[in-house]
Amino acid sequence: MLDVITIGRSSVDLYGAQIGGRLEDMRSFNKYVGGSPTNMAVGTARLGLKSALITRVGDEHMGRFICETLAGEGVEIGGIVTDPQRLTALVLLGIRDQEQFPLIFYRENCADMALCEADIDPEFIGRARCVTVTGTHLSNPQTEAAVLKALRIAREKGLKTALDIDFRPNLWGLAGHGEGESRFVASAKVTQKLMSTLHLFDLIVGTEEEFHIAGGSTDTLTSLNAVRQVSSATLVCKRGPMGAVAFDGAIAKNLDDGLSGPGFPIEVFNVLGAGDGFMSGLLKGWLTDEDWPTTLKYANACGAFAVSRHGCAPAYPSWQELQFFFEHGVRNPALRKDQELEQIHWSTNRVGEWPQIRIFAFDHRSQLEDIALDANADDAQIGVFKQLCLKAAHTVAEGRPGYGILCDNRLGRDALYAASGSGLWIGRPVELPGSRPLALEAELGLDYGSALAEWPREQVVKVLCFYHPDDAAAMKAGQEATILRLAEAARSNGLEFLLEVIPSKVGPVGDTTTAEIISRFYQLGVFPDWWKLEPMRSKAAWTAACDTISRNDPHVRGIVILGLDAPEAELAESFAIAASYPLVKGFAVGRTIFADVARQWFRSALTDEEAIEEMARRYDRLCRLWDKARRRSGQTTTIDEN
């Protein structure tokens, strides 16, 4: 069952990355999903509602981007139709200053405007408790027919119905292409069209200007009363920094006398998409039977998040984030600069789940260079061998979730590129092998951020640091500074970060050594998405490490165990201990799988097929050992059964 189905626009938003300049002067753009119904589907899903979207997208890369992004956000995409003839809509947007937000709609004969009655499945509509539509799709006879069909079905089945007026004059043909920012142009024709449908809704939401177009008057109270004459819906009027008011009966003589909820004094950074964030919070409260003050509190808060961040849908909060905000309040009016809040935003809105992960690590560089040298082989063969490693990983994974690789770019570029989009978890190392103090590969340059900007989003930034609590002060300071800078660069580029620490190669370790290191990095403000830890032999050590991580970051992805070229029997022993800790999601093992095979292959003692087969056998064996350890520990997941 679904809580809400949204119907209408879907697009790819290309947001100017530079702030404070003209759209003409933007040098680069960030890519997000967009369109009011699409944004609302994401916003409500993040708040815990089961949402779905009915729209059309093109049969091309941007259409797939929308579908994949929505699926990753938990939105049901069964109602999205792929149009073989039309392109997905695009929107270019910018942040000129606190009051100007230019945008250009590229929607000429776009896919979502081809939505038709045949795209509305009564059974799909019947799965929901609410159908929410936006005004734009009433501007065209074909899309209007589709919307009206959905509304008729909803009302026949006793579902709730909601309208976000979402008035964009140029999408109704009332303004030119360069007037995308315009929010109001009077039109008796548009007013008549909206008036003819308002009786179909239980909830109608709009800004004062949107109610002006719906009610046919530039006096807000007059327009609200005009809408009330044709509709018994609850009317929610958004008033910008003054919050919003709701009228579930007669319209009061003063807007301030409507039902209201608390507002939040924050810095306005970007108003684009704020209304969709507001609507997401409103639907959350309305569909969970909260009273109107509470519902408007949700809506106002979600709108506050939206105006504080870059982008529309990416700015919306998760339910956990919203609760944290209510508990702690506005600590920095520029919400995007509240580091604790931003960490919760990041960690609770990551796309995809990895309840288990079995990683074949062949990111080794110096080790394979040594093996090639011993065999008098050309270093170019290392890249070929890494492609065989990737094939072995695919042989075991068979397209199932819960498998991954670690692969470098310097020697394994072709394998790294080939892995993209395969469904494998992909980690990519940046440390210069064996370096202490930590140094990074030359490709990172002096400015880590600009180099990481070239990485695909699915790649996880992995760094290994030989670090020990007893290191000299200068050694500590240098390594910590490098990791802190790298972690910030990864986050600013939307990339997940894996931190691997190996204290045993530096000095003696006890049950608290690794936990002390973990605690130190959290104190510095480094919040890895993943930790990669060496196998610890005592439960006390694992308990200390896991407790430290959970205390500092309850939303961390998890821990993977590294192999250190250990024999299979030793790995099985370490798996048996670690698997009992829910935070430990799997392993990242390399040389145990490939080292012997590499030595033979580089000497031409094995064919490609034989090398793939042997590495797949070893990798599969380790996966089975891990699964067995998980089952015995009671941590079995559905992935185990695959």
XYZ file of C-alpha atoms in Angstrom:
642
model
C 0.000 0.000 0.000
C 1.013 3.597 -0.628
C 0.415 6.707 1.423
C 0.532 9.192 -1.417
C 0.773 9.284 -5.212
C 1.917 12.544 -6.781
C 1.115 13.279 -10.428
C 2.655 15.691 -12.926
C 5.995 17.289 -13.755
C 9.332 15.477 -13.659
C 12.564 17.018 -14.833
C 16.299 17.162 -14.355
C 17.331 20.322 -12.538
C 20.714 21.738 -13.521
C 21.595 24.106 -10.695
C 24.326 26.675 -11.190
C 27.111 25.765 -8.784
C 28.353 29.334 -8.408
C 26.456 31.633 -6.042
C 25.896 35.347 -6.529
C 26.293 35.553 -10.290
C 24.118 35.669 -13.384
C 22.904 32.445 -14.912
C 24.868 33.535 -17.993
C 28.069 33.353 -15.953
C 27.635 29.924 -14.380
C 30.688 27.750 -15.054
C 29.290 24.445 -13.835
C 26.007 22.889 -12.748
C 24.880 20.307 -10.215
C 22.339 17.751 -11.407
C 19.256 16.882 -9.333
C 15.750 15.540 -9.934
C 13.100 18.242 -10.159
C 9.505 19.131 -10.909
C 7.046 19.754 -8.061
C 5.394 16.303 -7.921
C 8.793 14.627 -8.215
C 10.197 16.773 -5.417
C 7.188 15.991 -3.235
C 7.577 12.267 -3.851
C 11.160 12.492 -2.566
C 10.281 14.807 0.316
C 7.472 12.608 1.639
C 9.554 9.441 1.249
C 12.322 10.996 3.348
C 9.751 11.717 6.044
C 8.688 8.096 6.171
C 5.647 8.050 3.910
C 5.328 5.452 1.170
C 5.173 7.618 -1.933
C 4.844 7.054 -5.655
C 4.995 9.232 -8.758
C 2.946 9.130 -11.950
C 4.689 10.929 -14.803
C 6.540 10.349 -18.056
C 10.271 10.447 -18.706
C 12.300 10.079 -21.874
C 13.899 6.845 -23.005
C 17.375 8.240 -22.421
C 20.003 8.895 -19.795
C 18.135 11.657 -17.961
C 14.936 9.618 -17.785
C 16.905 6.755 -16.280
C 18.569 9.183 -13.883
C 15.171 10.249 -12.557
C 13.957 6.675 -12.139
C 17.147 5.481 -10.484
C 17.276 8.466 -8.145
C 13.658 8.038 -7.096
C 14.089 4.313 -6.531
C 17.140 5.044 -4.398
C 15.070 7.481 -2.329
C 12.447 4.793 -1.720
C 9.833 6.191 -4.114
C 7.658 3.657 -5.965
C 8.352 4.130 -9.690
C 5.795 1.696 -11.092
C 3.662 4.612 -12.269
C 6.408 6.218 -14.352
C 5.988 5.687 -18.098
C 9.016 5.766 -20.392
C 8.163 7.781 -23.496
C 10.032 6.533 -26.602
C 9.356 9.708 -28.598
C 10.046 12.604 -26.235
C 12.900 13.869 -24.103
C 12.919 14.316 -20.338
C 12.343 17.941 -19.330
C 15.297 20.031 -18.178
C 15.434 23.130 -16.000
C 18.402 25.476 -15.584
C 18.433 27.346 -12.283
C 20.647 29.795 -10.447
C 21.024 31.681 -7.176
C 21.646 35.303 -8.161
C 21.229 36.783 -4.677
C 18.797 36.560 -1.753
C 15.889 37.701 -3.934
C 16.640 36.623 -7.513
C 16.566 32.979 -8.588
C 16.581 32.799 -12.395
C 15.382 29.640 -14.096
C 14.731 28.441 -17.620
C 12.309 25.615 -18.382
C 13.217 23.329 -21.298
C 9.807 21.710 -21.682
C 8.876 21.996 -25.361
C 6.988 18.752 -26.133
C 8.704 17.102 -23.159
C 7.887 13.629 -21.911
C 5.817 14.507 -18.832
C 3.479 16.717 -20.880
C 2.537 13.634 -22.899
C 0.938 12.022 -19.856
C -2.453 10.695 -20.913
C -5.483 8.862 -19.551
C -4.034 5.508 -20.573
C -1.157 6.106 -18.157
C -3.556 6.178 -15.189
C -4.042 2.669 -13.833
C -7.063 2.377 -11.498
C -5.443 -0.463 -9.574
C -2.299 1.589 -9.002
C -4.365 4.575 -7.822
C -6.308 2.244 -5.536
C -3.137 1.290 -3.659
C -2.810 4.804 -2.213
C -4.495 6.750 0.586
C -4.033 10.079 -1.169
C -3.593 11.487 -4.669
C -1.759 14.814 -4.925
C -1.614 16.827 -8.147
C -0.161 20.160 -9.199
C -1.698 22.908 -11.297
C 0.676 22.773 -14.254
C -0.849 19.589 -15.637
C -4.239 21.300 -15.848
C -2.792 23.634 -18.501
C -2.976 21.109 -21.347
C -6.085 19.140 -22.428
C -4.283 15.792 -22.610
C -2.530 16.024 -19.251
C -5.653 17.545 -17.699
C -7.649 14.503 -18.809
C -5.112 12.224 -17.131
C -5.242 14.223 -13.891
C -9.046 14.320 -13.864
C -9.218 10.567 -14.418
C -6.929 9.986 -11.448
C -9.011 12.317 -9.292
C -12.280 10.636 -10.301
C -10.860 7.226 -9.396
C -9.525 8.559 -6.114
C -12.846 10.038 -5.096
C -14.756 6.926 -6.125
C -12.463 4.863 -3.926
C -12.713 7.260 -1.001
C -9.112 8.443 -1.162
C -7.938 11.855 -0.031
C -7.086 14.369 -2.749
C -4.765 17.369 -2.604
C -3.805 20.192 -4.970
C -0.657 22.279 -4.931
C -1.641 25.175 -7.219
C 2.024 25.500 -8.328
C 1.345 28.394 -10.704
C 4.115 29.133 -13.201
C 2.886 31.759 -15.700
C 5.199 30.730 -18.518
C 4.068 27.099 -18.242
C 0.541 28.360 -18.963
C 1.796 30.389 -21.934
C 1.437 33.706 -20.084
C 5.130 34.681 -20.065
C 8.196 34.142 -22.223
C 10.995 31.606 -21.867
C 13.132 34.108 -20.012
C 10.438 34.707 -17.394
C 10.692 31.390 -15.572
C 11.136 33.248 -12.299
C 7.785 35.023 -12.690
C 5.192 33.875 -10.156
C 2.064 35.830 -11.123
C 0.332 37.061 -14.250
C -3.417 37.626 -14.018
C -5.485 35.465 -16.382
C -9.244 34.949 -16.326
C -8.768 31.837 -18.452
C -6.431 30.201 -15.918
C -8.717 31.209 -13.053
C -11.686 29.626 -14.832
C -9.744 26.413 -15.455
C -8.631 26.113 -11.847
C -12.097 26.984 -10.524
C -13.592 24.147 -12.550
C -11.516 21.567 -10.655
C -11.277 22.907 -7.089
C -14.343 20.984 -5.909
C -12.407 17.731 -6.440
C -9.967 18.345 -3.584
C -9.865 17.861 0.171
C -6.749 20.030 0.537
C -5.684 23.029 -1.552
C -2.300 24.663 -1.010
C -0.786 27.770 -2.527
C 1.042 31.022 -1.968
C -0.925 34.243 -1.757
C -0.184 34.848 -5.475
C -1.359 31.325 -6.322
C -4.628 31.866 -4.505
C -4.915 35.148 -6.406
C -4.899 33.242 -9.701
C -7.194 30.525 -8.336
C -9.702 32.976 -6.887
C -9.492 35.676 -9.546
C -8.546 38.595 -7.298
C -5.305 40.165 -6.137
C -6.839 40.575 -2.679
C -5.947 37.417 -0.786
C -9.027 37.231 1.442
C -11.321 37.846 -1.533
C -9.636 35.044 -3.459
C -9.792 32.645 -0.528
C -13.510 33.329 -0.167
C -13.992 32.765 -3.898
C -12.261 29.391 -3.619
C -14.377 28.568 -0.572
C -17.524 29.157 -2.639
C -16.664 26.192 -4.892
C -14.697 23.954 -2.528
C -15.029 22.675 1.024
C -11.330 21.713 1.084
C -8.995 22.840 3.809
C -7.152 25.826 2.331
C -3.523 26.380 3.287
C -2.071 29.753 2.318
C 1.714 30.114 2.361
C 2.918 33.547 3.431
C 6.683 33.334 3.043
C 8.587 34.448 6.155
C 5.268 34.820 8.011
C 4.663 31.084 7.814
C 1.315 29.706 6.673
C -2.302 29.660 7.751
C -4.981 27.034 7.279
C -8.741 27.449 6.984
C -10.780 24.277 7.427
C -14.083 26.157 7.478
C -15.154 29.705 6.863
C -12.459 32.178 5.859
C -11.622 34.562 8.710
C -11.719 38.321 8.262
C -7.977 38.496 8.867
C -5.307 36.111 7.551
C -3.651 36.106 10.965
C -6.766 34.490 12.429
C -6.263 31.240 10.486
C -4.839 28.091 12.051
C -1.065 28.327 12.214
C 2.038 26.543 13.383
C 5.404 27.789 14.649
C 7.819 29.332 12.178
C 11.599 29.177 12.114
C 13.840 32.251 11.712
C 16.473 31.162 9.230
C 18.668 32.708 6.557
C 17.206 32.540 3.058
C 19.725 31.036 0.659
C 17.549 29.564 -2.103
C 13.762 29.773 -2.382
C 13.504 27.382 -5.342
C 11.764 24.184 -4.282
C 10.753 25.589 -0.892
C 7.058 25.137 -1.653
C 7.563 21.473 -2.498
C 9.457 20.950 0.752
C 6.619 22.697 2.595
C 4.060 20.457 0.868
C 6.044 17.350 1.818
C 5.908 18.260 5.494
C 2.238 19.203 5.200
C 1.352 15.845 3.655
C 3.301 14.052 6.384
C 1.199 15.689 9.093
C -2.093 15.547 7.207
C -1.776 11.875 6.302
C -0.745 10.855 9.817
C -3.753 12.671 11.346
C -1.793 15.333 13.199
C -3.632 18.500 14.204
C -3.161 21.563 12.006
C -0.654 23.389 14.262
C 1.567 20.284 14.252
C 1.064 19.709 10.534
C 1.999 23.313 9.782
C 5.014 22.979 12.072
C 6.232 20.071 9.918
C 5.556 22.054 6.755
C 7.260 25.242 7.950
C 10.320 23.321 9.097
C 10.654 21.427 5.805
C 10.320 24.716 3.941
C 13.026 26.199 6.160
C 15.406 23.389 5.256
C 14.671 23.903 1.575
C 15.485 27.623 1.570
C 18.729 26.960 3.445
C 20.433 24.625 0.962
C 21.458 24.185 -2.645
C 19.013 22.284 -4.828
C 15.392 21.328 -4.282
C 14.835 17.640 -3.465
C 18.379 17.126 -2.084
C 17.705 19.838 0.506
C 14.712 18.144 2.111
C 15.143 16.576 5.561
C 14.799 13.005 6.703
C 12.430 12.240 9.562
C 15.396 11.737 11.937
C 16.833 15.067 10.846
C 13.522 16.825 11.403
C 13.229 15.429 14.932
C 16.773 16.562 15.731
C 15.882 20.036 14.459
C 12.763 20.209 16.629
C 14.769 19.102 19.660
C 17.686 21.514 19.194
C 16.081 24.414 17.327
C 17.811 26.964 15.115
C 21.420 27.104 16.309
C 22.715 28.755 13.154
C 20.275 30.679 10.924
C 22.253 29.348 7.946
C 21.152 25.753 8.513
C 23.586 24.389 5.919
C 26.430 25.641 8.158
C 25.270 23.752 11.257
C 27.820 20.939 11.075
C 26.000 18.512 13.349
C 22.739 19.014 11.494
C 24.467 18.625 8.124
C 26.063 15.361 9.252
C 22.629 13.981 10.133
C 21.280 15.251 6.803
C 24.075 13.493 4.922
C 24.033 10.236 6.845
C 20.252 9.749 6.908
C 19.686 10.569 3.238
C 22.361 8.424 1.587
C 21.041 6.432 -1.343
C 21.029 2.653 -1.170
C 21.447 0.140 1.633
C 24.379 -2.183 2.274
C 23.306 -4.500 5.107
C 26.173 -6.762 4.037
C 29.161 -6.191 1.800
C 31.741 -8.690 0.575
C 34.576 -6.824 -1.132
C 37.240 -8.240 -3.427
C 40.094 -5.778 -2.919
C 42.499 -5.559 -5.844
C 43.477 -1.924 -5.380
C 47.018 -3.038 -4.537
C 49.664 -1.214 -6.520
C 53.135 -1.730 -5.057
C 52.478 -5.414 -4.374
C 51.429 -6.094 -7.962
C 54.305 -4.006 -9.282
C 56.670 -6.260 -7.291
C 54.992 -9.399 -8.630
C 55.254 -8.121 -12.204
C 58.891 -7.182 -11.679
C 59.730 -10.651 -10.318
C 58.143 -12.177 -13.408
C 59.929 -9.747 -15.773
C 56.485 -8.628 -16.951
C 55.489 -5.228 -18.254
C 53.615 -3.019 -15.782
C 50.950 -2.595 -18.441
C 49.928 -6.191 -17.696
C 48.819 -5.146 -14.221
C 45.811 -3.374 -15.704
C 44.933 -6.497 -17.688
C 45.161 -8.606 -14.535
C 42.862 -6.241 -12.672
C 40.264 -6.716 -15.391
C 40.464 -10.444 -14.689
C 39.913 -9.669 -10.998
C 36.785 -7.733 -11.909
C 35.491 -10.636 -13.975
C 36.065 -12.935 -11.007
C 34.062 -10.571 -8.813
C 31.195 -10.566 -11.313
C 31.342 -14.359 -11.527
C 30.663 -14.622 -7.808
C 28.252 -11.703 -7.451
C 26.028 -12.752 -10.378
C 24.328 -9.368 -10.265
C 23.187 -9.810 -6.648
C 23.447 -7.062 -4.031
C 26.017 -7.181 -1.267
C 29.214 -7.484 -3.313
C 31.900 -4.964 -4.123
C 35.429 -4.206 -5.236
C 38.342 -1.969 -4.335
C 40.180 -0.866 -7.461
C 42.640 1.938 -8.148
C 42.760 4.318 -11.093
C 46.524 4.482 -11.708
C 47.004 0.811 -12.637
C 43.415 -0.427 -12.789
C 41.665 2.319 -14.733
C 40.036 0.053 -17.321
C 38.635 -2.264 -14.650
C 37.453 0.720 -12.610
C 35.623 2.183 -15.603
C 34.130 -1.184 -16.539
C 32.719 -1.656 -13.033
C 30.673 1.545 -13.223
C 26.925 0.962 -13.215
C 27.294 -2.770 -12.583
C 25.662 -2.745 -9.153
C 28.908 -3.515 -7.361
C 29.977 -1.368 -4.423
C 33.098 0.442 -5.699
C 35.876 1.821 -3.525
C 38.821 3.730 -4.992
C 42.061 4.304 -3.050
C 43.889 7.620 -2.896
C 46.838 6.951 -0.574
C 50.339 6.551 -1.956
C 51.073 2.906 -1.111
C 53.114 2.432 2.036
C 53.400 6.162 2.764
C 53.977 7.308 6.340
C 53.378 10.120 6.955
C 50.362 9.772 4.717
C 50.784 11.032 1.157
C 48.230 10.809 -1.633
C 48.442 9.675 -5.227
C 49.626 12.360 -7.643
C 46.229 12.419 -9.368
C 44.751 14.109 -6.260
C 47.000 17.119 -6.866
C 47.355 19.922 -4.369
C 43.618 20.609 -4.396
C 41.899 17.348 -3.526
C 38.442 18.759 -4.244
C 38.953 19.576 -7.909
C 40.356 16.092 -8.532
C 37.472 14.386 -6.718
C 35.016 16.468 -8.756
C 35.911 14.192 -11.688
C 34.870 11.020 -9.843
C 31.522 9.304 -10.508
C 29.237 9.541 -7.508
C 29.126 5.774 -6.990
C 32.840 5.600 -6.173
C 33.796 5.649 -2.486
C 36.939 7.569 -1.526
C 39.154 5.101 0.354
C 42.306 6.090 2.245
C 44.673 3.944 4.308
C 46.577 5.566 7.149
C 49.253 3.894 9.273
C 48.317 5.667 12.479
C 48.949 4.928 16.154
C 47.929 6.787 19.328
C 51.593 6.831 20.402
C 52.801 8.600 17.245
C 54.927 11.684 17.677
C 52.982 14.955 17.711
C 54.314 16.100 14.342
C 53.452 12.768 12.699
C 49.936 12.880 14.138
C 49.319 16.464 13.118
C 50.439 15.917 9.534
C 48.407 12.765 8.978
C 45.328 14.170 10.680
C 45.445 17.318 8.558
C 45.618 15.279 5.358
C 42.684 13.086 6.347
C 40.574 16.020 7.512
C 41.156 17.857 4.248
C 40.419 14.739 2.208
C 37.214 13.997 4.131
C 35.957 17.546 3.557
C 36.795 17.327 -0.149
C 34.917 14.039 -0.453
C 31.846 15.416 1.305
C 31.807 18.629 -0.746
C 31.735 16.478 -3.885
C 28.961 14.209 -2.621
C 31.254 11.168 -2.329
C 31.218 8.625 0.460
C 34.415 8.236 2.469
C 36.104 5.097 3.810
C 38.866 5.451 6.393
C 41.213 2.502 6.903
C 43.551 2.508 9.903
C 46.232 -0.083 10.656
C 47.932 0.600 13.998
C 49.566 -2.848 14.293
C 52.090 -2.005 11.563
C 53.284 0.963 13.636
C 53.335 -0.138 17.260
C 51.880 -2.488 19.878
C 48.084 -2.705 20.066
C 45.717 -3.510 22.884
C 41.970 -3.814 23.287
C 41.453 -0.036 23.194
C 43.994 1.025 20.555
C 41.653 1.050 17.569
C 38.857 2.634 19.610
C 41.214 5.452 20.631
C 42.066 6.132 16.992
C 38.406 6.140 15.993
C 37.544 8.523 18.811
C 40.345 10.877 17.821
C 39.119 11.231 14.254
C 35.574 11.936 15.395
C 36.979 14.635 17.698
C 38.617 16.183 14.639
C 35.281 16.277 12.831
C 35.968 13.362 10.474
C 32.838 11.224 10.032
C 33.649 8.369 7.646
C 30.759 6.617 5.979
C 32.756 3.424 6.278
C 35.529 2.187 8.550
C 37.994 -0.447 7.388
C 39.659 -2.121 10.357
C 42.230 -4.844 10.765
C 40.973 -8.137 12.229
C 40.991 -7.884 16.007
C 41.329 -11.106 17.949
C 39.434 -10.135 21.117
C 35.775 -9.355 21.684
C 36.840 -6.556 24.022
C 38.627 -4.801 21.151
C 35.671 -5.178 18.816
C 33.238 -4.016 21.494
C 35.328 -0.929 22.225
C 35.599 -0.035 18.529
C 31.907 -0.586 17.744
C 30.729 1.279 20.839
C 32.923 4.256 19.951
C 31.547 4.424 16.422
C 27.912 4.018 17.482
C 28.262 6.683 20.155
C 29.673 9.229 17.711
C 27.772 8.347 14.535
C 24.662 6.164 14.920
C 23.993 6.426 11.173
C 27.402 5.195 9.943
C 27.320 2.738 7.036
C 29.435 0.238 8.934
C 32.759 -1.552 9.217
C 34.557 -3.901 6.842
C 37.421 -6.151 7.929
C 40.661 -6.085 5.984
C 42.660 -9.229 5.284
C 46.397 -8.373 5.600
C 47.248 -11.357 3.368
C 46.108 -13.720 6.123
C 45.535 -17.408 5.373
C 41.942 -18.466 4.945
C 41.879 -20.220 8.330
C 42.908 -17.040 10.137
C 40.305 -15.037 8.243
C 37.627 -17.547 9.219
C 38.642 -17.108 12.845
C 38.435 -13.305 12.622
C 35.098 -13.542 10.781
C 33.672 -15.664 13.597
C 34.418 -12.945 16.153
C 33.522 -9.884 14.062
C 30.289 -11.241 12.554
C 28.517 -11.081 15.910
C 28.680 -7.270 15.790
C 25.852 -5.747 13.684
C 28.062 -2.789 12.792
C 30.494 -5.091 10.949
C 28.971 -5.439 7.491
C 31.553 -7.616 5.782
C 35.119 -7.884 4.585
C 37.554 -6.364 2.115
C 40.145 -8.977 1.251
C 42.619 -9.010 -1.615
C 45.913 -10.878 -1.533
C 44.364 -13.984 0.038
C 42.336 -14.173 -3.183
C 44.700 -12.966 -5.903
C 48.349 -13.101 -4.771
C 49.200 -16.708 -5.699
C 47.136 -16.452 -8.869
C 48.962 -13.278 -9.892
C 52.387 -14.848 -9.459
C 51.407 -17.719 -11.750
C 49.560 -15.569 -14.291
C 52.393 -13.074 -14.735
C 54.692 -16.028 -15.449
C 52.171 -17.332 -18.018
C 51.555 -20.427 -15.893
C 47.819 -19.700 -15.908
C 45.528 -18.633 -18.739
C 43.102 -15.745 -18.282
C 40.211 -18.158 -17.865
C 42.081 -20.226 -15.298
C 43.029 -17.113 -13.329
C 39.421 -15.900 -13.281
C 38.157 -19.306 -12.233
C 40.663 -19.683 -9.393
C 40.122 -16.173 -8.014
C 36.349 -16.610 -8.232
C 36.683 -19.895 -6.312
C 38.706 -18.238 -3.541
C 36.458 -15.180 -3.369
C 33.338 -17.333 -3.268
C 34.871 -19.437 -0.512
C 35.482 -16.339 1.622
C 31.927 -15.140 0.970
C 30.605 -18.472 2.191
C 32.810 -18.332 5.290
C 31.476 -14.862 6.066
C 27.868 -15.919 5.494
C 28.377 -18.918 7.753
C 29.813 -16.707 10.486
C 26.847 -14.345 10.166
C 24.345 -17.158 10.441
C 26.041 -18.596 13.501
C 26.071 -15.187 15.144
C 22.369 -14.662 14.485
C 23.039 -11.693 12.165
C 21.649 -13.372 9.034
C 20.120 -11.076 6.417
C 18.132 -11.833 3.285
C 21.328 -11.441 1.263
C 22.718 -14.530 3.017
C 19.942 -16.618 1.558
C 20.998 -15.683 -1.989
